[in-house]
Amino acid sequence: MEAEEAYSSGDFRSAHDLYDKAVSSAKQHKFIIDEALANELAAKFHLAIGNNSISLEYFIEAHEKYYEWNAFAKVKSLYASIQEKFRGTSTIVERIPGMGSTSAETETVAFSNFE
């Protein structure tokens, strides 16, 4: 909540730090769903302020945590969102588990023109 408030008020430095704090706290306490949500919100924040490469990393982490939590509808939705948001980019994103299968195998998603 504090990260979202800081973001809404334009305090981007504090928002960044608070998103990271939320992710770390959820990870430390093994709250998978909270870690997934904190990563997803951090990803949206970084995307909104133009930090695309950082955003992508948070999206991937969120995707992994939703997968770990067995929230497969959310996994599919977030995967589609990642593809849409980063279409036309030039990096290869690895570590996106479970797409096209029910196993935890890693798949590679290629994007073109991403810096």
XYZ file of N, CA and C in Angstrom:
345
model
N 0.815 -1.190 0.000
C 0.000 0.000 0.000
C 0.866 1.264 0.000
N 1.924 1.251 0.796
C 2.783 2.431 0.879
C 3.455 2.719 -0.464
N 3.859 1.679 -1.166
C 4.495 1.869 -2.471
C 3.518 2.490 -3.454
N 2.292 2.020 -3.452
C 1.269 2.558 -4.346
C 0.966 4.016 -4.005
N 0.933 4.341 -2.707
C 0.711 5.727 -2.287
C 1.852 6.627 -2.747
N 3.082 6.161 -2.569
C 4.238 6.953 -3.006
C 4.200 7.161 -4.519
N 3.867 6.113 -5.241
C 3.765 6.206 -6.708
C 2.690 7.211 -7.099
N 1.528 7.114 -6.459
C 0.411 8.018 -6.767
C 0.745 9.474 -6.487
N 1.589 9.695 -5.476
C 1.950 11.071 -5.121
C 3.157 11.578 -5.907
N 3.719 10.729 -6.781
C 4.836 11.161 -7.607
C 6.199 10.981 -6.974
N 6.248 10.327 -5.822
C 7.521 10.086 -5.148
C 8.079 8.748 -5.646
N 8.656 8.768 -6.851
C 9.074 7.544 -7.526
C 10.228 6.835 -6.819
N 11.146 7.593 -6.241
C 12.275 6.975 -5.523
C 11.765 6.152 -4.347
N 10.877 6.749 -3.558
C 10.308 6.022 -2.418
C 9.474 4.842 -2.886
N 8.723 5.038 -3.960
C 7.898 3.952 -4.495
C 8.782 2.771 -4.871
N 9.868 3.042 -5.591
C 10.799 1.982 -5.982
C 11.288 1.219 -4.754
N 11.744 1.942 -3.748
C 12.267 1.317 -2.536
C 11.184 0.522 -1.807
N 9.978 1.063 -1.762
C 8.890 0.386 -1.057
C 8.403 -0.861 -1.795
N 8.393 -0.833 -3.127
C 8.060 -2.053 -3.874
C 9.090 -3.134 -3.575
N 10.365 -2.759 -3.593
C 11.421 -3.724 -3.285
C 11.282 -4.274 -1.866
N 10.945 -3.406 -0.946
C 10.748 -3.824 0.444
C 9.579 -4.815 0.550
N 8.512 -4.560 -0.170
C 7.355 -5.458 -0.159
C 7.709 -6.822 -0.733
N 8.449 -6.821 -1.841
C 8.878 -8.080 -2.451
C 9.770 -8.848 -1.473
N 10.747 -8.169 -0.887
C 11.685 -8.817 0.038
C 10.990 -9.382 1.262
N 10.070 -8.615 1.812
C 9.352 -9.070 2.997
C 8.503 -10.303 2.693
N 7.795 -10.277 1.577
C 6.978 -11.429 1.194
C 7.848 -12.657 0.960
N 8.996 -12.442 0.311
C 9.920 -13.557 0.045
C 10.461 -14.120 1.357
N 10.871 -13.237 2.245
C 11.439 -13.652 3.528
C 10.450 -14.500 4.326
N 9.177 -14.127 4.283
C 8.157 -14.838 5.055
C 7.476 -15.950 4.264
N 7.958 -16.156 3.024
C 7.441 -17.212 2.148
C 5.944 -17.061 1.844
N 5.519 -15.803 1.662
C 4.140 -15.502 1.256
C 4.132 -15.397 -0.262
N 3.981 -16.527 -0.921
C 4.131 -16.591 -2.371
C 3.187 -15.655 -3.096
N 1.920 -15.643 -2.721
C 0.947 -14.806 -3.441
C 1.253 -13.322 -3.235
N 1.689 -12.962 -2.036
C 2.058 -11.564 -1.792
C 3.302 -11.178 -2.588
N 4.233 -12.118 -2.701
C 5.433 -11.865 -3.492
C 5.074 -11.704 -4.972
N 4.160 -12.535 -5.447
C 3.714 -12.429 -6.843
C 3.070 -11.074 -7.093
N 2.157 -10.683 -6.219
C 1.452 -9.415 -6.387
C 2.403 -8.228 -6.275
N 3.314 -8.258 -5.309
C 4.271 -7.156 -5.151
C 5.146 -7.020 -6.402
N 5.580 -8.150 -6.954
C 6.362 -8.111 -8.197
C 5.544 -7.567 -9.356
N 4.294 -7.988 -9.458
C 3.438 -7.508 -10.549
C 3.216 -6.000 -10.454
N 2.938 -5.507 -9.258
C 2.730 -4.064 -9.083
C 4.014 -3.281 -9.351
N 5.150 -3.820 -8.902
C 6.433 -3.167 -9.184
C 6.690 -3.137 -10.684
N 6.343 -4.210 -11.375
C 6.516 -4.258 -12.831
C 5.689 -3.181 -13.514
N 4.444 -3.038 -13.090
C 3.565 -2.026 -13.694
C 4.080 -0.620 -13.406
N 4.590 -0.415 -12.201
C 5.166 0.878 -11.839
C 6.352 1.215 -12.751
N 7.282 0.281 -12.874
C 8.474 0.542 -13.687
C 8.124 0.713 -15.159
N 7.151 -0.016 -15.629
C 6.712 0.144 -17.013
C 6.133 1.544 -17.216
N 5.347 2.003 -16.261
C 4.702 3.314 -16.361
C 5.708 4.462 -16.379
N 6.831 4.286 -15.689
C 7.817 5.374 -15.651
C 8.950 5.164 -16.663
N 8.788 4.161 -17.523
C 9.726 3.982 -18.624
C 10.935 3.106 -18.352
N 10.948 2.419 -17.235
C 12.045 1.494 -16.919
C 11.688 0.102 -17.435
N 11.713 -0.053 -18.759
C 11.222 -1.288 -19.368
C 12.002 -2.533 -18.971
N 13.318 -2.454 -18.936
C 14.096 -3.648 -18.603
C 13.864 -4.077 -17.159
N 13.755 -3.126 -16.256
C 13.456 -3.447 -14.854
C 12.041 -4.008 -14.756
N 11.119 -3.401 -15.458
C 9.737 -3.869 -15.470
C 9.651 -5.321 -15.899
N 10.359 -5.660 -16.952
C 10.327 -7.019 -17.471
C 10.805 -8.023 -16.425
N 11.850 -7.678 -15.698
C 12.348 -8.585 -14.652
C 11.297 -8.810 -13.566
N 10.622 -7.738 -13.157
C 9.562 -7.896 -12.158
C 8.399 -8.728 -12.703
N 8.036 -8.509 -13.967
C 6.965 -9.313 -14.570
C 7.337 -10.793 -14.573
N 8.587 -11.096 -14.902
C 9.020 -12.493 -14.925
C 8.955 -13.100 -13.523
N 9.405 -12.347 -12.538
C 9.337 -12.835 -11.156
C 7.889 -13.063 -10.729
N 7.007 -12.145 -11.072
C 5.584 -12.298 -10.743
C 5.032 -13.557 -11.403
N 5.363 -13.724 -12.669
C 4.909 -14.896 -13.413
C 5.364 -16.180 -12.725
N 6.621 -16.235 -12.323
C 7.152 -17.418 -11.648
C 6.425 -17.696 -10.339
N 6.139 -16.656 -9.580
C 5.481 -16.847 -8.282
C 4.021 -17.258 -8.457
N 3.322 -16.691 -9.431
C 1.953 -17.138 -9.694
C 1.954 -18.597 -10.128
N 2.953 -18.987 -10.916
C 3.073 -20.381 -11.351
C 3.316 -21.287 -10.143
N 4.222 -20.870 -9.274
C 4.537 -21.637 -8.067
C 3.294 -21.796 -7.182
N 2.435 -20.805 -7.168
C 1.215 -20.807 -6.367
C 0.094 -21.607 -7.060
N 0.368 -22.067 -8.276
C -0.603 -22.825 -9.084
C -1.790 -21.985 -9.536
N -1.577 -20.702 -9.705
C -2.619 -19.799 -10.210
C -2.500 -19.755 -11.727
N -2.882 -20.864 -12.375
C -2.598 -21.026 -13.792
C -3.367 -20.064 -14.695
N -4.565 -19.668 -14.302
C -5.297 -18.669 -15.098
C -4.549 -17.330 -15.054
N -4.028 -16.984 -13.890
C -3.256 -15.747 -13.747
C -1.942 -15.854 -14.519
N -1.317 -17.021 -14.488
C -0.077 -17.251 -15.230
C -0.312 -16.997 -16.710
N -1.394 -17.562 -17.229
C -1.710 -17.397 -18.652
C -1.998 -15.934 -18.979
N -2.756 -15.276 -18.123
C -3.097 -13.866 -18.318
C -1.848 -12.981 -18.270
N -0.986 -13.223 -17.303
C 0.226 -12.413 -17.169
C 1.172 -12.667 -18.331
N 1.253 -13.908 -18.776
C 2.080 -14.233 -19.926
C 1.615 -13.446 -21.154
N 0.306 -13.416 -21.376
C -0.247 -12.664 -22.510
C 0.054 -11.173 -22.351
N -0.044 -10.686 -21.136
C 0.244 -9.280 -20.862
C 1.710 -8.948 -21.145
N 2.622 -9.842 -20.739
C 4.049 -9.638 -20.994
C 4.298 -9.596 -22.496
N 3.707 -10.536 -23.217
C 3.880 -10.553 -24.673
C 3.377 -9.267 -25.301
N 2.222 -8.793 -24.848
C 1.637 -7.574 -25.416
C 2.492 -6.350 -25.099
N 2.900 -6.220 -23.852
C 3.647 -5.040 -23.423
C 5.043 -4.968 -24.034
N 5.650 -6.128 -24.299
C 7.024 -6.153 -24.774
C 7.138 -6.647 -26.204
N 6.043 -6.606 -26.925
C 6.074 -6.958 -28.345
C 6.995 -5.993 -29.061
N 7.780 -6.494 -29.979
C 8.675 -5.627 -30.734
C 9.966 -5.343 -30.013
N 10.315 -6.155 -29.036
C 11.570 -5.933 -28.327
C 12.611 -6.955 -28.759
N 13.889 -6.683 -28.486
C 14.954 -7.535 -29.011
C 15.762 -8.249 -27.938
N 15.131 -8.792 -27.015
C 15.830 -9.591 -26.022
C 15.201 -10.964 -25.966
N 15.922 -11.902 -25.471
C 15.347 -13.226 -25.266
C 15.099 -13.369 -23.780
N 13.864 -13.633 -23.442
C 13.470 -13.772 -22.060
C 13.369 -15.251 -21.750
N 14.167 -15.694 -20.790
C 14.101 -17.082 -20.365
C 13.485 -17.113 -18.980
N 13.232 -18.305 -18.494
C 12.693 -18.503 -17.150
C 11.200 -18.266 -17.069
N 10.465 -18.399 -18.139
C 9.017 -18.297 -18.032
C 8.480 -19.715 -18.049
N 8.184 -20.252 -16.847
C 7.810 -21.656 -16.758
C 6.370 -21.919 -17.171
N 6.153 -23.138 -17.630
C 4.811 -23.660 -17.760
C 3.998 -23.246 -18.950
N 4.515 -22.455 -19.840
C 3.696 -22.053 -20.967
C 3.670 -23.181 -21.986
N 2.469 -23.658 -22.291
C 2.310 -24.718 -23.260
C 2.433 -26.097 -22.659
N 2.661 -26.176 -21.360
C 2.726 -27.474 -20.706
C 2.305 -27.312 -19.256
N 2.150 -28.410 -18.581
C 1.803 -28.345 -17.167
C 3.014 -28.598 -16.291
N 4.179 -28.774 -16.902
C 5.398 -28.989 -16.128
C 6.054 -27.654 -15.823
N 7.052 -27.698 -14.980
C 7.758 -26.470 -14.609
C 8.955 -26.223 -15.512
N 8.948 -26.834 -16.683
C 10.056 -26.626 -17.608
C 10.109 -25.172 -18.033
N 11.313 -24.687 -18.221
C 11.494 -23.307 -18.677
C 11.315 -23.244 -20.183
N 10.637 -22.215 -20.603
C 10.497 -21.971 -22.025
C 11.136 -20.640 -22.347
N 11.492 -20.452 -23.574
C 12.117 -19.211 -24.024
C 11.123 -18.437 -24.847
N 11.007 -17.165 -24.561
C 10.128 -16.295 -25.319
C 11.006 -15.243 -25.964
N 10.942 -15.132 -27.257
C 11.782 -14.161 -27.957
C 10.997 -12.900 -28.231
N 11.614 -11.796 -27.982
C 11.050 -10.502 -28.290
C 12.065 -9.791 -29.195
N 11.631 -8.880 -30.020
C 12.583 -8.170 -30.874
C 12.574 -6.676 -30.578
N 13.673 -6.016 -30.702
C 13.861 -4.566 -30.526
C 13.791 -4.067 -29.098
N 14.046 -4.874 -28.090
C 14.027 -4.402 -26.704
C 15.452 -4.143 -26.284
N 15.683 -3.038 -25.634
C 17.056 -2.726 -25.242
C 17.412 -3.272 -23.885
